[in-house]
Tab-separated table of C-alpha atoms in Angstrom:
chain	number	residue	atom	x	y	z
A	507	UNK	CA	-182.095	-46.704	-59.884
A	508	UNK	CA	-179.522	-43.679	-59.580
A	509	UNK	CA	-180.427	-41.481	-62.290
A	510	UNK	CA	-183.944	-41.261	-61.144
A	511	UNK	CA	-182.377	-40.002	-57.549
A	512	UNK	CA	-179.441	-37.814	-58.688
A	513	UNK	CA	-179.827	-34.453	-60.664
A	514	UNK	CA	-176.453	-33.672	-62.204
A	515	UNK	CA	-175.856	-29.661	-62.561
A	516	UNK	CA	-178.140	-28.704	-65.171
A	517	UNK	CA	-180.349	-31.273	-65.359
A	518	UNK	CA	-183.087	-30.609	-63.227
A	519	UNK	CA	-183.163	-26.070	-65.142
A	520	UNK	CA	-186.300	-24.884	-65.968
A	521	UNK	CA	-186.536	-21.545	-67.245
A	522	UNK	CA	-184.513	-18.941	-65.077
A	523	UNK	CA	-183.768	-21.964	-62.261
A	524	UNK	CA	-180.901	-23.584	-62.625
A	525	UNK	CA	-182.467	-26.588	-60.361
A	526	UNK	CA	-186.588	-26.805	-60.107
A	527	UNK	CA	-187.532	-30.106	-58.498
A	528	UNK	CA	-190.188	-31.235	-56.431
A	529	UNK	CA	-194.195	-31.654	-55.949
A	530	UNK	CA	-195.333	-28.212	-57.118
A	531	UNK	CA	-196.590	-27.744	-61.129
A	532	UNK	CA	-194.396	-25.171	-61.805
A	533	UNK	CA	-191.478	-27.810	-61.285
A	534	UNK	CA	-189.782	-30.394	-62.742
A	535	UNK	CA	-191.932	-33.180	-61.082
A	536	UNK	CA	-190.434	-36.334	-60.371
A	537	UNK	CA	-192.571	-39.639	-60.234
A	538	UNK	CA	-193.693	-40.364	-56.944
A	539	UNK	CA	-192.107	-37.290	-55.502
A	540	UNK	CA	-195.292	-35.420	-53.248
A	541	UNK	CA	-194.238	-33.624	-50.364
A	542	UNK	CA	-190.833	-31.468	-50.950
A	543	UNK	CA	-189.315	-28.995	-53.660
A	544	UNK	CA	-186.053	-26.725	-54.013
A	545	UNK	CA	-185.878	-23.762	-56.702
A	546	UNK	CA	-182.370	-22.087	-56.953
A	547	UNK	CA	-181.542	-19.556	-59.095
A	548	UNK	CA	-178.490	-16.810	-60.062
A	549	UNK	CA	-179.794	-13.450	-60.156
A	550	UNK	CA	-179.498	-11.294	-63.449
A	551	UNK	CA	-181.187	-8.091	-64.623
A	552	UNK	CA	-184.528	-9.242	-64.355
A	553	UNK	CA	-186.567	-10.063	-61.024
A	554	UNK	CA	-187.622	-13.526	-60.671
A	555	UNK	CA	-190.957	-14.079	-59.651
A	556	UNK	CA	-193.498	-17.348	-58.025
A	557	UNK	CA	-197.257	-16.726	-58.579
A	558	UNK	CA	-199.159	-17.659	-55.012
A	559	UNK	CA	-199.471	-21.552	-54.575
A	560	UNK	CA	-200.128	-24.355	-51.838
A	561	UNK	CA	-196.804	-24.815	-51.095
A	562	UNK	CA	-194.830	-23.143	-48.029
A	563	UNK	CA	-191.502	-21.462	-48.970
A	564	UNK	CA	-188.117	-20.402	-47.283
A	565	UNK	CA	-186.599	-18.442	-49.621
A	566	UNK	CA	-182.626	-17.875	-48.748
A	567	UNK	CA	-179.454	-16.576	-50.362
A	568	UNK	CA	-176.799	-18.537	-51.085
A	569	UNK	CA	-174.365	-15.879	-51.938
A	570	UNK	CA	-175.325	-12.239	-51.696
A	571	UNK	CA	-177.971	-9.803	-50.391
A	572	UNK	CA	-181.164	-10.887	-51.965
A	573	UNK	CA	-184.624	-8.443	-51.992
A	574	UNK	CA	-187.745	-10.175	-51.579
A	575	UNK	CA	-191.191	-8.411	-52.027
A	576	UNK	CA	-194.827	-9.740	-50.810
A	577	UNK	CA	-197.153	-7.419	-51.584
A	578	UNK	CA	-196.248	-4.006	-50.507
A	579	UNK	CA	-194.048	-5.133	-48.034
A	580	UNK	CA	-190.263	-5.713	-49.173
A	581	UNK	CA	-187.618	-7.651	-47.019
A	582	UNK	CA	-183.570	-7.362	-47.528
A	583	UNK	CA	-182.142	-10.722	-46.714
A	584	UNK	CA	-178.721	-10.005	-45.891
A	585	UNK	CA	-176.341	-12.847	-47.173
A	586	UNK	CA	-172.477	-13.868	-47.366
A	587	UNK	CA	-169.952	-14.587	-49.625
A	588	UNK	CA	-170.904	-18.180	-49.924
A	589	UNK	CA	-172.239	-20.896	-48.250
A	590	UNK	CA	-169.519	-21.954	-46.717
A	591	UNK	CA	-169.540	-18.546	-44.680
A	592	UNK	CA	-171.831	-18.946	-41.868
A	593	UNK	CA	-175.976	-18.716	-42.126
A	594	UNK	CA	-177.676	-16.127	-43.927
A	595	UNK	CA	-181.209	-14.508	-43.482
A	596	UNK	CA	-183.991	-16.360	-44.676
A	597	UNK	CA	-187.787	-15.118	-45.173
A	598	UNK	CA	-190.345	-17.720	-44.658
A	599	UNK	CA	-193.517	-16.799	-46.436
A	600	UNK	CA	-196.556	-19.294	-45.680
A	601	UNK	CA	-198.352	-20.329	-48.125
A	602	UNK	CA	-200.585	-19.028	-51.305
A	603	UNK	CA	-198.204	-15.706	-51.046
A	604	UNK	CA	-196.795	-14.467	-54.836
A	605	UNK	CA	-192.822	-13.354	-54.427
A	606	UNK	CA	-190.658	-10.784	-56.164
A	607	UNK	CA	-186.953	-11.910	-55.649
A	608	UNK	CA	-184.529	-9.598	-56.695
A	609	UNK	CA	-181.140	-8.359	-56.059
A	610	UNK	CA	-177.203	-7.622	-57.088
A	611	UNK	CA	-176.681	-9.613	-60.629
A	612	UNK	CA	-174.446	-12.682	-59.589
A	613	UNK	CA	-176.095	-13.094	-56.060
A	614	UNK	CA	-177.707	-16.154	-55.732
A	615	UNK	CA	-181.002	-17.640	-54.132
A	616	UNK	CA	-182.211	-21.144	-53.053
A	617	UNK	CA	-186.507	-21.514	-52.519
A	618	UNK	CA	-187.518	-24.579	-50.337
A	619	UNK	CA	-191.117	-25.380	-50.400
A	620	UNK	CA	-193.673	-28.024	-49.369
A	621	UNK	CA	-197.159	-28.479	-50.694
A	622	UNK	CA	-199.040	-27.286	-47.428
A	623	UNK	CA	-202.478	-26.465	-46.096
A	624	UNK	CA	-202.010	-24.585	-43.024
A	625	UNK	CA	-201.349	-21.244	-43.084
A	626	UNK	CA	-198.347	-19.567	-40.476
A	627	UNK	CA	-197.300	-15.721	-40.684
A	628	UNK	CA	-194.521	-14.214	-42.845
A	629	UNK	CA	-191.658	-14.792	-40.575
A	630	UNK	CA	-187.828	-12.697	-41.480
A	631	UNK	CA	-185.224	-14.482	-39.505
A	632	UNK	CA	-182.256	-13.069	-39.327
A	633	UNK	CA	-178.772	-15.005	-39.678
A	634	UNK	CA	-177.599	-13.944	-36.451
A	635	UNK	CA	-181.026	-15.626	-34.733
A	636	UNK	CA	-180.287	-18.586	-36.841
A	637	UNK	CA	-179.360	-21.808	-34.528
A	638	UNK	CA	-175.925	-23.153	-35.144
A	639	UNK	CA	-175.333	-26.501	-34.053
A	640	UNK	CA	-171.443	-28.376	-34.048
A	641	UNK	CA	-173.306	-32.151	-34.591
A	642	UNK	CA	-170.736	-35.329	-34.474
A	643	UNK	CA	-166.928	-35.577	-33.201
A	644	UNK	CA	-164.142	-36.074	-34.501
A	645	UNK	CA	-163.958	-37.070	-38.436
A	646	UNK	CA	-167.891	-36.982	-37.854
A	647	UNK	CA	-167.613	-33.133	-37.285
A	648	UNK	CA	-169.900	-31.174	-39.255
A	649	UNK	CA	-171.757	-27.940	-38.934
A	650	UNK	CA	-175.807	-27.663	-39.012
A	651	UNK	CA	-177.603	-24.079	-39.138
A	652	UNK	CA	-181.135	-25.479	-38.215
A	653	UNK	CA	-183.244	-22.090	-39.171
A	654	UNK	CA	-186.143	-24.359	-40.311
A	655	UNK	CA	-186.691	-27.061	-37.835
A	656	UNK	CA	-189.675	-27.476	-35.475
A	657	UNK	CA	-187.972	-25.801	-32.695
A	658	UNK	CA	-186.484	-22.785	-34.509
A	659	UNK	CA	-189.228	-21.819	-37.262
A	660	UNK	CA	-192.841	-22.355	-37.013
A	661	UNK	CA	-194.421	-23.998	-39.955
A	662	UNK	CA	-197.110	-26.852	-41.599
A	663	UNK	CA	-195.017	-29.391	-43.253
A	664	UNK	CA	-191.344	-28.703	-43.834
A	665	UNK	CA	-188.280	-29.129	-41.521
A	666	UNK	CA	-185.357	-27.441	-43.491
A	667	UNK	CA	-181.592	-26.467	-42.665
A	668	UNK	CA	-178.309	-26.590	-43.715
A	669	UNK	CA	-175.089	-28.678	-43.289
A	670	UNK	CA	-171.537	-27.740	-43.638
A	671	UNK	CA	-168.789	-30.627	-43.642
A	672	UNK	CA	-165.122	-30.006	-43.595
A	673	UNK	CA	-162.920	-31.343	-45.993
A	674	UNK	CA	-162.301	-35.108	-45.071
A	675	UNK	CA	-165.049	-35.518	-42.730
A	676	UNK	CA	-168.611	-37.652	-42.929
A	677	UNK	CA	-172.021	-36.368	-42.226
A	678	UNK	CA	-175.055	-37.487	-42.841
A	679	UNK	CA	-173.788	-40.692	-40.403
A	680	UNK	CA	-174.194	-43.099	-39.755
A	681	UNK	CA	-176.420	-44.562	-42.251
A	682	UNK	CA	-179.965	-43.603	-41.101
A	683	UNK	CA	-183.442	-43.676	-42.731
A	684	UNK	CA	-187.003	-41.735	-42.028
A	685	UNK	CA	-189.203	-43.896	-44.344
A	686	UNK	CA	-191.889	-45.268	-42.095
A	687	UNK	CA	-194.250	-43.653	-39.984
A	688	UNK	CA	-194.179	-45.801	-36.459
A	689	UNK	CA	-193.075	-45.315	-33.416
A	690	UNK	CA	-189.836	-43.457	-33.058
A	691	UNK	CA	-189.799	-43.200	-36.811
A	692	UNK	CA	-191.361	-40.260	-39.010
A	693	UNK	CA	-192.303	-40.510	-43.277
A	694	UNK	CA	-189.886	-37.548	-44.851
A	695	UNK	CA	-188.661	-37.309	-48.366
A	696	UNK	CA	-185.638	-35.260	-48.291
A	697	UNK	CA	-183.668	-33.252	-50.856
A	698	UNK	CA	-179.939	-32.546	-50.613
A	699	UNK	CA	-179.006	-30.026	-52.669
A	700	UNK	CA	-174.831	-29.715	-52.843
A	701	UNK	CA	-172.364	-27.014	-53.101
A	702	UNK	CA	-167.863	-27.673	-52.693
A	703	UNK	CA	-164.787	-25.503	-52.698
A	704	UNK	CA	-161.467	-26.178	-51.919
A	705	UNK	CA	-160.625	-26.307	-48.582
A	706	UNK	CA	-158.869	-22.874	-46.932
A	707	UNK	CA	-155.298	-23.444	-47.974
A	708	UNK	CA	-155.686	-25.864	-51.190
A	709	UNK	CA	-153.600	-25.105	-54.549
A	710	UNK	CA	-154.481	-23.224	-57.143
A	711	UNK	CA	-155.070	-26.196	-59.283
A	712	UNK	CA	-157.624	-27.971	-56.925
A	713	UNK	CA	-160.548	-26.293	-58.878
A	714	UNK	CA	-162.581	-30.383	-59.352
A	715	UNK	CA	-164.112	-30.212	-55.888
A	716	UNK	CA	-166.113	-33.117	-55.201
A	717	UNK	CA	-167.930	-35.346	-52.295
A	718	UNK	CA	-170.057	-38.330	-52.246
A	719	UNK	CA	-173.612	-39.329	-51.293
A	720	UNK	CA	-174.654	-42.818	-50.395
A	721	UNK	CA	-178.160	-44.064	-50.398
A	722	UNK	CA	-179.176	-47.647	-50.371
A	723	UNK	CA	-182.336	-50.057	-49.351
A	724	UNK	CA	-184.243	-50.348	-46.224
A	725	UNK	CA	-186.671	-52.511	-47.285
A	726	UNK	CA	-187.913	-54.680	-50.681
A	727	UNK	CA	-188.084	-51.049	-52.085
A	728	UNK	CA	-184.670	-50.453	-54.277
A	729	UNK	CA	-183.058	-48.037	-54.328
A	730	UNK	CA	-179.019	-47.695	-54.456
A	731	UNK	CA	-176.949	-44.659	-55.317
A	732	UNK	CA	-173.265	-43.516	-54.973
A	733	UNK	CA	-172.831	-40.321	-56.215
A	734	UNK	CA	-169.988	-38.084	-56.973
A	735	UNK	CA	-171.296	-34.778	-56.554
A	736	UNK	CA	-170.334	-30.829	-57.040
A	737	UNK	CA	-171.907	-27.592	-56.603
A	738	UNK	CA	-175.373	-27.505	-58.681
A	739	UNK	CA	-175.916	-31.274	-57.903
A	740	UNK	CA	-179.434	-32.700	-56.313
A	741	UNK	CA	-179.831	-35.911	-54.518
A	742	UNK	CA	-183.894	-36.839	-53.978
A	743	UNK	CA	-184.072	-39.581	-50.866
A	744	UNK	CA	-187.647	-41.112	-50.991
A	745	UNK	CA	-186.965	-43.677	-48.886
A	746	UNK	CA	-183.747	-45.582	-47.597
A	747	UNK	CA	-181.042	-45.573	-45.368
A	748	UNK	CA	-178.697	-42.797	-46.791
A	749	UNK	CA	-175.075	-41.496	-45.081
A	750	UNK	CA	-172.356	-41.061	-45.599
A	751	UNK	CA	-172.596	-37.497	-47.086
A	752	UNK	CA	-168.305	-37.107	-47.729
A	753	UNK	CA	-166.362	-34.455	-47.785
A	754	UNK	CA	-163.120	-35.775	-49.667
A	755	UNK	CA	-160.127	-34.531	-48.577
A	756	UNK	CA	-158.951	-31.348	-49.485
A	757	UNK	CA	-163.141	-30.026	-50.317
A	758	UNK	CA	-165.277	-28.765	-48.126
A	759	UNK	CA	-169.070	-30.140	-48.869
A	760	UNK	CA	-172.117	-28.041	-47.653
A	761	UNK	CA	-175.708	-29.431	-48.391
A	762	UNK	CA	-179.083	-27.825	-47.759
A	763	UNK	CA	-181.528	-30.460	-46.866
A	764	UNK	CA	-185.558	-29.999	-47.731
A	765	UNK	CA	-187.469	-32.536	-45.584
A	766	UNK	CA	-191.112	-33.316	-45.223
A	767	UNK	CA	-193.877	-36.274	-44.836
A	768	UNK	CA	-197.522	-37.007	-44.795
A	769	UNK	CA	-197.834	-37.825	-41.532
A	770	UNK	CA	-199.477	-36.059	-38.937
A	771	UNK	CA	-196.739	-34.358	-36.796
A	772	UNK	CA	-193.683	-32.070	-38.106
A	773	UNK	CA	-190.307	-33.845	-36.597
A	774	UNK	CA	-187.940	-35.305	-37.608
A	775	UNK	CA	-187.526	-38.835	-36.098
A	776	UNK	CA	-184.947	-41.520	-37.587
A	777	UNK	CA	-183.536	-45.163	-37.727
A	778	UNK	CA	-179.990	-45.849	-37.660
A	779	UNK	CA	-178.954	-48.489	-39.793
A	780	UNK	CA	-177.860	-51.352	-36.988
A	781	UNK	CA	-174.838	-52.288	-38.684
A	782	UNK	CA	-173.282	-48.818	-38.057
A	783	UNK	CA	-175.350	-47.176	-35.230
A	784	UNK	CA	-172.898	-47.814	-32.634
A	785	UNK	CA	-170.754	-45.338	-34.345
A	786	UNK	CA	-172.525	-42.805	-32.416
A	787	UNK	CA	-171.234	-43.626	-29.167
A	788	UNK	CA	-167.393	-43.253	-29.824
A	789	UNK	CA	-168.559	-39.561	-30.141
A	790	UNK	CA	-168.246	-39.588	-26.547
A	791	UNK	CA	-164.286	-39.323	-26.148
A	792	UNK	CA	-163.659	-37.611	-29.072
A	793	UNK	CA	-163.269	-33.560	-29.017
A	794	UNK	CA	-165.222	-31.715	-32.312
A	795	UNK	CA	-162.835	-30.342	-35.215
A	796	UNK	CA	-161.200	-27.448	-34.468
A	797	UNK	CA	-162.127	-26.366	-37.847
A	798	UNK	CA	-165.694	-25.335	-37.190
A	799	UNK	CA	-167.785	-22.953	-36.550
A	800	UNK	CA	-167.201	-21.798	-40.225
A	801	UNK	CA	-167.990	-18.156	-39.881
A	802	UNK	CA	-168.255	-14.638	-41.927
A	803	UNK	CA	-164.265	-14.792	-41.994
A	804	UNK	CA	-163.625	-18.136	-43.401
């Protein structure tokens, strides 16, 4: 039940990508897996290129300035240093548009995408319109850049962002699930896609940075992983409650999450799981880590 859900650093390559996963055919499909896919790649001396498809992208450094070109238009998304240094620009490109990605060797480059009919213009966002949100309190603390949700990009199928979680803390929490379409509830498969570092102020010798990702049943459906992950490693959710996402002390964990559904409207709308919803309240009287924003500077 695990391996089929967790992708291991290097297990999920396919050609120059060092992950390819999702619904598209120029993937690494997954059984049942329909409506969500993540490309990321390091960049070398060649340019890396995706022929026109059904599928909506948002194509986004990870580390680096990346050049994209459509056509004979060409786009500088302007990076950072990693992911754990604030948002970056990201180029959203509609669907059935061909790419040229290129840029300094050693900068690197994640593509979301969704299999999608409607088409929505080109759209460069730049990092400093990019919404940050502080989400949680307390050891719940954790830091959201939501450049590809309904309210902040517009788009056919996906909702996409990123999540960075200071060493020690839980995200992804409490346990929640998006597996059903009814009311108050939307359908969404969802990738997490995981990068760590030591925390600001670790040893030299804390180089084994890890976290932890927690998926279980919802329903008859099984499903039950506990994963120790690292940077490189992919968690699929097709269905589930899932949380915590944990940062272990000493690591910082970021994840970029790739969400989307068959139903008819794009948000995202969840269940908590009732033995740990109430969790939420206690946010209340508590004051968010000090720690975040994480910025250009950390």
């Amino acid at each position: 039940m695990t391996q089929q859900w967790f992708y291991p650093a290097g297990s999920a390559s396919q050609d120059q990508w060092e992950v390819s996963l999702g619904a598209s055919d120029s993937t690494t499909t997954v059984e049942g897996w329909k409506h969500t896919g993540i490309r990321v790649a390091t960049l070398g001396e060649e340019p890396l290129s995706l022929d026109a498809a059904d599928e909506e992208r948002i194509i986004m450094p990870l580390n680096g300035d990346v050049h994209v070109t459509i056509g004979e238009q060409q786009y500088l998304l302007e990076g950072r240093e990693s992911v754990f240094h604030g948002p970056a620009d990201i180029l959203y490109t509609g669907i059935n548009t061909p790419v040229v990605i290129s840029g300094v060797k050693g900068a690197r480059v994640s593509i979301s995408s969704a299999p999608a009919r409607a088409h929505y213009p080109v759209r460069h966002v730049k990092k400093s319109e990019i919404p940050v949100e502080l989400r949680g309190a307390g050891n719940c603390s954790r830091q959201v850049h939501n450049f590809g949700t309904p309210a902040a990009l517009e788009a056919d199928r996906f909702i996409v962002c990123e999540v960075i979680t200071p060493a020690g803390n839980w995200s992804s929490y409490p346990p929640h699930k998006h597996d059903v379409e009814q009311e108050g509830e939307t359908a969404l498969e969802e990738i997490y896609y995981f990068e760590t570092r030591p925390a600001v102020g670790a040893p030299a010798e804390a180089q084994d940075a890890i976290g932890y990702q927690r998926v279980y049943a919802s329903d008859e459906r099984p499903i039950d992983v506990n994963a120790e992950v690292r940077t490189g490693d992919v968690v699929l959710v097709p269905y589930g409650w899932h949380g915590p996402a944990m940062a272990a002390p000493g690591y910082d964990l970021y994840y970029l999450n790739v969400m989307a559904g068959p139903g008819p409207v794009r948000d995202w709308l969840i269940s908590d799981d009732p033995h740990h919803g109430w969790v939420r309240s206690t946010w209340d009287n508590q004051e968010i880590d000090p720690r975040l924003p994480f910025t250009a500077e950390q």
